[in-house]
CSV table of C-alpha atoms in Angstrom, one decimal:
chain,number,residue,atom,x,y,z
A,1,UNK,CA,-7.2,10.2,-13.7
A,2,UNK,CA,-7.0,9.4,-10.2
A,3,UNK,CA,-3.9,7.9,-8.4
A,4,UNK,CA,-3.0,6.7,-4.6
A,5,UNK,CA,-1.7,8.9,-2.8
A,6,UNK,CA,0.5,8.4,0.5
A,7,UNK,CA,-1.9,9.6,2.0
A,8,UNK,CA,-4.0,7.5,1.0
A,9,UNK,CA,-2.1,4.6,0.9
A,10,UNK,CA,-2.0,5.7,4.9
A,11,UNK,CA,-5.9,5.1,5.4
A,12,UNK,CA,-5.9,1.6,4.3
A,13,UNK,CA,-3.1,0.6,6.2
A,14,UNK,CA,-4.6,2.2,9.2
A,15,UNK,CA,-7.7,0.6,8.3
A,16,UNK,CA,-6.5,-3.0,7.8
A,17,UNK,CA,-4.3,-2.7,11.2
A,18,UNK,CA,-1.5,-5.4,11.9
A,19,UNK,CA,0.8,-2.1,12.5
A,20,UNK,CA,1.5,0.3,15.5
A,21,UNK,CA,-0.9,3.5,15.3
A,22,UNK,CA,1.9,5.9,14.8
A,23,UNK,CA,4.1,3.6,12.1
A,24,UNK,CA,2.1,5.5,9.1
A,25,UNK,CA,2.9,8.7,10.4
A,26,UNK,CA,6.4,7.7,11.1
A,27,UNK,CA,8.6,11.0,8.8
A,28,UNK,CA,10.6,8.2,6.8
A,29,UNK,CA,7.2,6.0,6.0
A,30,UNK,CA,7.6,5.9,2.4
A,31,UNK,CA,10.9,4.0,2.4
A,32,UNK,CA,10.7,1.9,5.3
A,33,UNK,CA,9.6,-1.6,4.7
A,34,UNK,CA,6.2,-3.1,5.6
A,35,UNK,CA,7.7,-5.6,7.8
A,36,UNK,CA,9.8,-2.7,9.8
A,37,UNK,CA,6.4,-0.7,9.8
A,38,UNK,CA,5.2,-3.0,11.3
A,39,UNK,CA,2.7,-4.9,8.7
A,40,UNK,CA,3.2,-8.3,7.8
A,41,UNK,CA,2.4,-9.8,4.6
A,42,UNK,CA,-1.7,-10.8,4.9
A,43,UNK,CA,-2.2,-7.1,6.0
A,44,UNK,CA,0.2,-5.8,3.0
A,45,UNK,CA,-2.1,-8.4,1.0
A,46,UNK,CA,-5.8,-6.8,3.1
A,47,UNK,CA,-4.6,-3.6,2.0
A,48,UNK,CA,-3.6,-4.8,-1.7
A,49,UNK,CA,-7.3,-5.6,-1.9
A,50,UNK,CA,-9.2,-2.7,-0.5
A,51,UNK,CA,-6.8,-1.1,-3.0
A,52,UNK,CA,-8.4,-2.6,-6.2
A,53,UNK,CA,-11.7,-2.2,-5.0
A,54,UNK,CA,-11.8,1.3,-4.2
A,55,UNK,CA,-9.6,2.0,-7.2
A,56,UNK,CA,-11.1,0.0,-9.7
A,57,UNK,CA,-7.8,-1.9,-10.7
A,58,UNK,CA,-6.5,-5.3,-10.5
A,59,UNK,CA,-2.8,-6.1,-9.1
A,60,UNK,CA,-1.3,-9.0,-9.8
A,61,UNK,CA,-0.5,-11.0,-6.7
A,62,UNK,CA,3.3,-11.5,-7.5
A,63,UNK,CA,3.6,-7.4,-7.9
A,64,UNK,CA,2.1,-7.1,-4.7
A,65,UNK,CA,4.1,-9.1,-2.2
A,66,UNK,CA,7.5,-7.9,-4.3
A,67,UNK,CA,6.7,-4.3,-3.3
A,68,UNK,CA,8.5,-4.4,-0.1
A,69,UNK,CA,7.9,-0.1,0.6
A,70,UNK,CA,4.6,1.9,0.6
A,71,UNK,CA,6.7,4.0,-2.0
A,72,UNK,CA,7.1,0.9,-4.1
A,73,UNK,CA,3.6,0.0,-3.7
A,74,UNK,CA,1.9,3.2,-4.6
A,75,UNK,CA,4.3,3.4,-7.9
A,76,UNK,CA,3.0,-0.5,-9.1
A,77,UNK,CA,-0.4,0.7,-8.6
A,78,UNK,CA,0.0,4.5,-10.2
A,79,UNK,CA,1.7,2.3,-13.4
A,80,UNK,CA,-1.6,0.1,-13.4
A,81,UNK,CA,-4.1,2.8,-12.8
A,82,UNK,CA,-2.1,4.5,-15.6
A,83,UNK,CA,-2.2,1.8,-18.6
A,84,UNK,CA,-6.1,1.3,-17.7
């Protein structure tokens, strides 16, 4: 089965931009909000999508903007790539 990683949660958002180069290498990433990482919600949203294509997995929209960590965002899409 494969799962995101932080690491490569870290791609995408590097990819999508919106965010200061170092704020995905930042040591406390994982539990920092988006917003304080600097991404706002249509790059949360950008990466959200790049997400589901390269993973092959649908999140709801709702999930999505409710997951307000990278930590909380790559558990919601673990549970869904798990129950597919």
């Amino acid at each position: 089965m494969t799962s995101l990683s932080a690491e490569n949660l870290k791609e995408i958002l590097r990819s999508v931009g919106g965010a200061e180069e170092d704020s995905a290498a930042a040591e406390d990433f994982l539990d920092t909000s988006f917003g304080a990482l600097g991404y706002d919600s249509l790059a949360v949203l950008e990466a959200a999508a790049h997400i589901e294509r390269e993973f092959d997995v649908a999140l709801p929209e709702d999930e999505i903007t409710t997951e307000t960590t990278p930590q909380l965002l790559i558990d919601s899409v673990n549970r869904h790539l798990a129950s597919a």
